[in-house]
């Protein structure tokens, strides 16, 4: 199965669901109801729709998301039950993927489900702070999964060239994950 966490994880999940017709289960988890609605997943889990809540700082938002994700553990656990292997895809550096994916990975670990983590790392232009948050989140995710294969958006942007659109770069990153999936 494939679990996509946050906006980036959900986008890759949709790409994989369209590219691999025999996926046993696709699960999208997000804090944004609109983004979750657009995702092509068999199961969708909304972890506290906080988009309209007046949260003053990113640190406070992270805390609220972490708390909401912990309260959704039983739903997450039920959604992944009986899977043998999961590809866990999450964008790092923001809030949803960074905060929720390690909690999902812990649930998978506790159920003895072989898990390959694909943290999607931010572009350089997104800033050092976001990069630091992403590295911390990927490290936390890495402690819970069997294998960690980071996807670096910046690498795909440089390879695509200066005339590439953001969609071109995202499609190349998704294609890279698809190729890893097919190799597994």
mmCIF file of C-alpha atoms in Angstrom:
data_model
loop_
_atom_site.group_PDB
_atom_site.id
_atom_site.type_symbol
_atom_site.label_atom_id
_atom_site.label_comp_id
_atom_site.label_asym_id
_atom_site.label_seq_id
_atom_site.Cartn_x
_atom_site.Cartn_y
_atom_site.Cartn_z
ATOM 1 C CA UNK A 1 0.000 0.000 0.000
ATOM 2 C CA UNK A 2 0.908 3.659 -0.236
ATOM 3 C CA UNK A 3 0.312 6.283 2.443
ATOM 4 C CA UNK A 4 0.634 9.907 1.357
ATOM 5 C CA UNK A 5 0.889 12.484 4.141
ATOM 6 C CA UNK A 6 0.281 16.198 3.614
ATOM 7 C CA UNK A 7 -0.097 18.002 0.305
ATOM 8 C CA UNK A 8 3.097 16.738 -1.350
ATOM 9 C CA UNK A 9 2.515 13.191 -0.118
ATOM 10 C CA UNK A 10 -1.046 13.289 -1.419
ATOM 11 C CA UNK A 11 0.103 14.548 -4.825
ATOM 12 C CA UNK A 12 2.632 11.732 -5.170
ATOM 13 C CA UNK A 13 0.033 9.230 -3.926
ATOM 14 C CA UNK A 14 -2.365 10.355 -6.668
ATOM 15 C CA UNK A 15 0.412 9.983 -9.267
ATOM 16 C CA UNK A 16 1.243 6.471 -8.024
ATOM 17 C CA UNK A 17 -2.428 5.431 -7.872
ATOM 18 C CA UNK A 18 -2.802 6.368 -11.533
ATOM 19 C CA UNK A 19 0.492 4.706 -12.531
ATOM 20 C CA UNK A 20 0.271 1.447 -10.566
ATOM 21 C CA UNK A 21 -3.161 -0.078 -11.073
ATOM 22 C CA UNK A 22 -2.657 -3.005 -8.693
ATOM 23 C CA UNK A 23 -1.911 -1.083 -5.484
ATOM 24 C CA UNK A 24 -3.693 -2.918 -2.700
ATOM 25 C CA UNK A 25 -4.451 0.209 -0.680
ATOM 26 C CA UNK A 26 -3.987 3.968 -0.967
ATOM 27 C CA UNK A 27 -4.390 6.147 2.101
ATOM 28 C CA UNK A 28 -4.129 9.936 2.169
ATOM 29 C CA UNK A 29 -3.695 11.789 5.463
ATOM 30 C CA UNK A 30 -3.799 15.557 5.689
ATOM 31 C CA UNK A 31 -4.844 18.543 7.790
ATOM 32 C CA UNK A 32 -6.349 20.309 4.767
ATOM 33 C CA UNK A 33 -9.822 19.028 3.823
ATOM 34 C CA UNK A 34 -9.724 20.619 0.344
ATOM 35 C CA UNK A 35 -6.377 19.072 -0.525
ATOM 36 C CA UNK A 36 -7.532 15.726 0.846
ATOM 37 C CA UNK A 37 -10.699 15.897 -1.263
ATOM 38 C CA UNK A 38 -8.637 16.380 -4.455
ATOM 39 C CA UNK A 39 -6.392 13.413 -3.662
ATOM 40 C CA UNK A 40 -6.908 10.159 -5.573
ATOM 41 C CA UNK A 41 -6.926 7.758 -2.613
ATOM 42 C CA UNK A 42 -9.105 4.857 -1.568
ATOM 43 C CA UNK A 43 -9.094 6.056 2.039
ATOM 44 C CA UNK A 44 -8.787 9.622 3.287
ATOM 45 C CA UNK A 45 -8.095 10.627 6.867
ATOM 46 C CA UNK A 46 -8.539 14.231 7.944
ATOM 47 C CA UNK A 47 -6.318 15.017 10.904
ATOM 48 C CA UNK A 48 -7.949 18.053 12.496
ATOM 49 C CA UNK A 49 -8.961 20.509 9.778
ATOM 50 C CA UNK A 50 -6.939 23.433 11.155
ATOM 51 C CA UNK A 51 -6.793 25.586 8.033
ATOM 52 C CA UNK A 52 -9.268 28.151 9.338
ATOM 53 C CA UNK A 53 -8.147 28.138 12.970
ATOM 54 C CA UNK A 54 -6.406 31.305 14.177
ATOM 55 C CA UNK A 55 -3.043 29.816 15.141
ATOM 56 C CA UNK A 56 -0.454 32.507 15.666
ATOM 57 C CA UNK A 57 2.845 30.697 15.119
ATOM 58 C CA UNK A 58 4.234 27.769 13.173
ATOM 59 C CA UNK A 59 5.341 26.164 16.457
ATOM 60 C CA UNK A 60 1.753 26.314 17.747
ATOM 61 C CA UNK A 61 0.457 24.876 14.462
ATOM 62 C CA UNK A 62 2.954 22.001 14.726
ATOM 63 C CA UNK A 63 1.813 21.247 18.260
ATOM 64 C CA UNK A 64 -1.878 21.243 17.254
ATOM 65 C CA UNK A 65 -1.170 18.968 14.265
ATOM 66 C CA UNK A 66 0.900 16.559 16.356
ATOM 67 C CA UNK A 67 -1.875 16.386 18.966
ATOM 68 C CA UNK A 68 -4.523 15.851 16.261
ATOM 69 C CA UNK A 69 -2.455 13.099 14.629
ATOM 70 C CA UNK A 70 -2.097 11.292 17.946
ATOM 71 C CA UNK A 71 -5.860 11.399 18.404
ATOM 72 C CA UNK A 72 -6.253 9.769 14.948
ATOM 73 C CA UNK A 73 -3.925 6.830 15.712
ATOM 74 C CA UNK A 74 -6.749 4.277 15.970
ATOM 75 C CA UNK A 75 -8.167 5.374 12.584
ATOM 76 C CA UNK A 76 -4.695 5.237 11.021
ATOM 77 C CA UNK A 77 -4.058 1.844 12.586
ATOM 78 C CA UNK A 78 -7.317 0.465 11.211
ATOM 79 C CA UNK A 79 -6.592 1.890 7.741
ATOM 80 C CA UNK A 80 -3.210 0.133 7.449
ATOM 81 C CA UNK A 81 -4.230 -3.126 9.148
ATOM 82 C CA UNK A 82 -3.213 -6.318 7.335
ATOM 83 C CA UNK A 83 -0.779 -4.608 4.943
ATOM 84 C CA UNK A 84 2.614 -6.288 4.513
ATOM 85 C CA UNK A 85 4.475 -3.306 3.092
ATOM 86 C CA UNK A 86 3.854 0.432 2.923
ATOM 87 C CA UNK A 87 5.464 3.208 0.942
ATOM 88 C CA UNK A 88 5.141 6.278 3.147
ATOM 89 C CA UNK A 89 5.471 9.538 1.182
ATOM 90 C CA UNK A 90 5.521 12.923 2.907
ATOM 91 C CA UNK A 91 6.664 16.420 2.082
ATOM 92 C CA UNK A 92 9.102 17.723 4.662
ATOM 93 C CA UNK A 93 9.596 21.278 5.871
ATOM 94 C CA UNK A 94 5.969 22.258 6.242
ATOM 95 C CA UNK A 95 3.613 21.149 8.966
ATOM 96 C CA UNK A 96 1.426 18.196 7.926
ATOM 97 C CA UNK A 97 4.003 15.855 6.382
ATOM 98 C CA UNK A 98 6.742 16.736 8.845
ATOM 99 C CA UNK A 99 4.598 16.272 11.950
ATOM 100 C CA UNK A 100 2.241 13.457 10.949
ATOM 101 C CA UNK A 101 4.507 11.067 9.016
ATOM 102 C CA UNK A 102 6.643 9.967 12.020
ATOM 103 C CA UNK A 103 3.436 9.178 13.940
ATOM 104 C CA UNK A 104 2.118 7.133 10.996
ATOM 105 C CA UNK A 105 5.492 5.379 10.720
ATOM 106 C CA UNK A 106 5.353 4.463 14.408
ATOM 107 C CA UNK A 107 1.884 2.916 13.881
ATOM 108 C CA UNK A 108 3.247 0.921 10.934
ATOM 109 C CA UNK A 109 6.281 -0.173 12.978
ATOM 110 C CA UNK A 110 4.064 -1.324 15.853
ATOM 111 C CA UNK A 111 2.038 -3.436 13.389
ATOM 112 C CA UNK A 112 5.251 -4.981 11.966
ATOM 113 C CA UNK A 113 4.557 -3.570 8.503
ATOM 114 C CA UNK A 114 7.686 -3.185 6.363
ATOM 115 C CA UNK A 115 7.898 0.529 5.637
ATOM 116 C CA UNK A 116 9.900 2.494 3.100
ATOM 117 C CA UNK A 117 9.874 6.218 3.834
ATOM 118 C CA UNK A 118 10.111 8.777 1.039
ATOM 119 C CA UNK A 119 10.598 12.211 2.619
ATOM 120 C CA UNK A 120 10.333 14.886 -0.052
ATOM 121 C CA UNK A 121 12.862 17.584 0.767
ATOM 122 C CA UNK A 122 12.228 21.258 -0.066
ATOM 123 C CA UNK A 123 13.839 23.407 -2.729
ATOM 124 C CA UNK A 124 16.801 25.572 -1.714
ATOM 125 C CA UNK A 125 14.817 28.746 -2.434
ATOM 126 C CA UNK A 126 12.375 27.781 0.344
ATOM 127 C CA UNK A 127 14.993 28.851 2.860
ATOM 128 C CA UNK A 128 17.314 27.441 5.486
ATOM 129 C CA UNK A 129 14.677 27.345 8.218
ATOM 130 C CA UNK A 130 12.366 25.149 6.126
ATOM 131 C CA UNK A 131 15.362 23.011 5.155
ATOM 132 C CA UNK A 132 16.332 22.573 8.813
ATOM 133 C CA UNK A 133 12.769 21.587 9.719
ATOM 134 C CA UNK A 134 12.753 19.136 6.794
ATOM 135 C CA UNK A 135 16.033 17.507 7.844
ATOM 136 C CA UNK A 136 14.786 17.145 11.418
ATOM 137 C CA UNK A 137 11.471 15.666 10.216
ATOM 138 C CA UNK A 138 13.218 13.251 7.839
ATOM 139 C CA UNK A 139 15.536 12.110 10.646
ATOM 140 C CA UNK A 140 12.551 11.528 12.937
ATOM 141 C CA UNK A 141 10.795 9.597 10.165
ATOM 142 C CA UNK A 142 13.976 7.604 9.530
ATOM 143 C CA UNK A 143 14.005 6.310 13.104
ATOM 144 C CA UNK A 144 10.625 4.624 12.525
ATOM 145 C CA UNK A 145 10.963 3.097 9.031
ATOM 146 C CA UNK A 146 12.928 0.159 7.661
ATOM 147 C CA UNK A 147 14.393 2.147 4.795
ATOM 148 C CA UNK A 148 14.543 5.885 4.082
ATOM 149 C CA UNK A 149 14.915 7.172 0.525
ATOM 150 C CA UNK A 150 14.890 10.993 0.524
ATOM 151 C CA UNK A 151 13.669 12.762 -2.600
ATOM 152 C CA UNK A 152 15.404 16.106 -3.108
ATOM 153 C CA UNK A 153 13.271 18.550 -5.105
ATOM 154 C CA UNK A 154 16.345 20.698 -5.730
ATOM 155 C CA UNK A 155 18.097 17.828 -7.539
ATOM 156 C CA UNK A 156 15.160 17.413 -9.907
ATOM 157 C CA UNK A 157 14.926 21.169 -10.470
ATOM 158 C CA UNK A 158 18.592 21.361 -11.452
ATOM 159 C CA UNK A 159 18.304 18.325 -13.733
ATOM 160 C CA UNK A 160 15.159 19.704 -15.414
ATOM 161 C CA UNK A 161 16.850 22.940 -16.400
ATOM 162 C CA UNK A 162 15.825 26.560 -16.209
ATOM 163 C CA UNK A 163 12.859 26.264 -18.611
ATOM 164 C CA UNK A 164 11.135 23.569 -16.564
ATOM 165 C CA UNK A 165 7.916 24.345 -14.740
ATOM 166 C CA UNK A 166 7.265 23.391 -11.131
ATOM 167 C CA UNK A 167 4.898 20.689 -12.407
ATOM 168 C CA UNK A 168 7.734 19.250 -14.528
ATOM 169 C CA UNK A 169 9.916 19.035 -11.432
ATOM 170 C CA UNK A 170 7.170 17.497 -9.288
ATOM 171 C CA UNK A 171 6.377 14.951 -12.008
ATOM 172 C CA UNK A 172 10.043 13.957 -12.188
ATOM 173 C CA UNK A 173 10.169 13.504 -8.409
ATOM 174 C CA UNK A 174 6.990 11.399 -8.538
ATOM 175 C CA UNK A 175 8.431 9.362 -11.408
ATOM 176 C CA UNK A 176 11.541 8.695 -9.318
ATOM 177 C CA UNK A 177 9.390 7.359 -6.495
ATOM 178 C CA UNK A 178 7.418 5.239 -8.993
ATOM 179 C CA UNK A 179 10.666 3.735 -10.291
ATOM 180 C CA UNK A 180 11.736 2.907 -6.741
ATOM 181 C CA UNK A 181 8.340 1.286 -6.146
ATOM 182 C CA UNK A 182 8.626 -0.843 -9.260
ATOM 183 C CA UNK A 183 12.092 -1.970 -8.154
ATOM 184 C CA UNK A 184 10.666 -3.144 -4.831
#
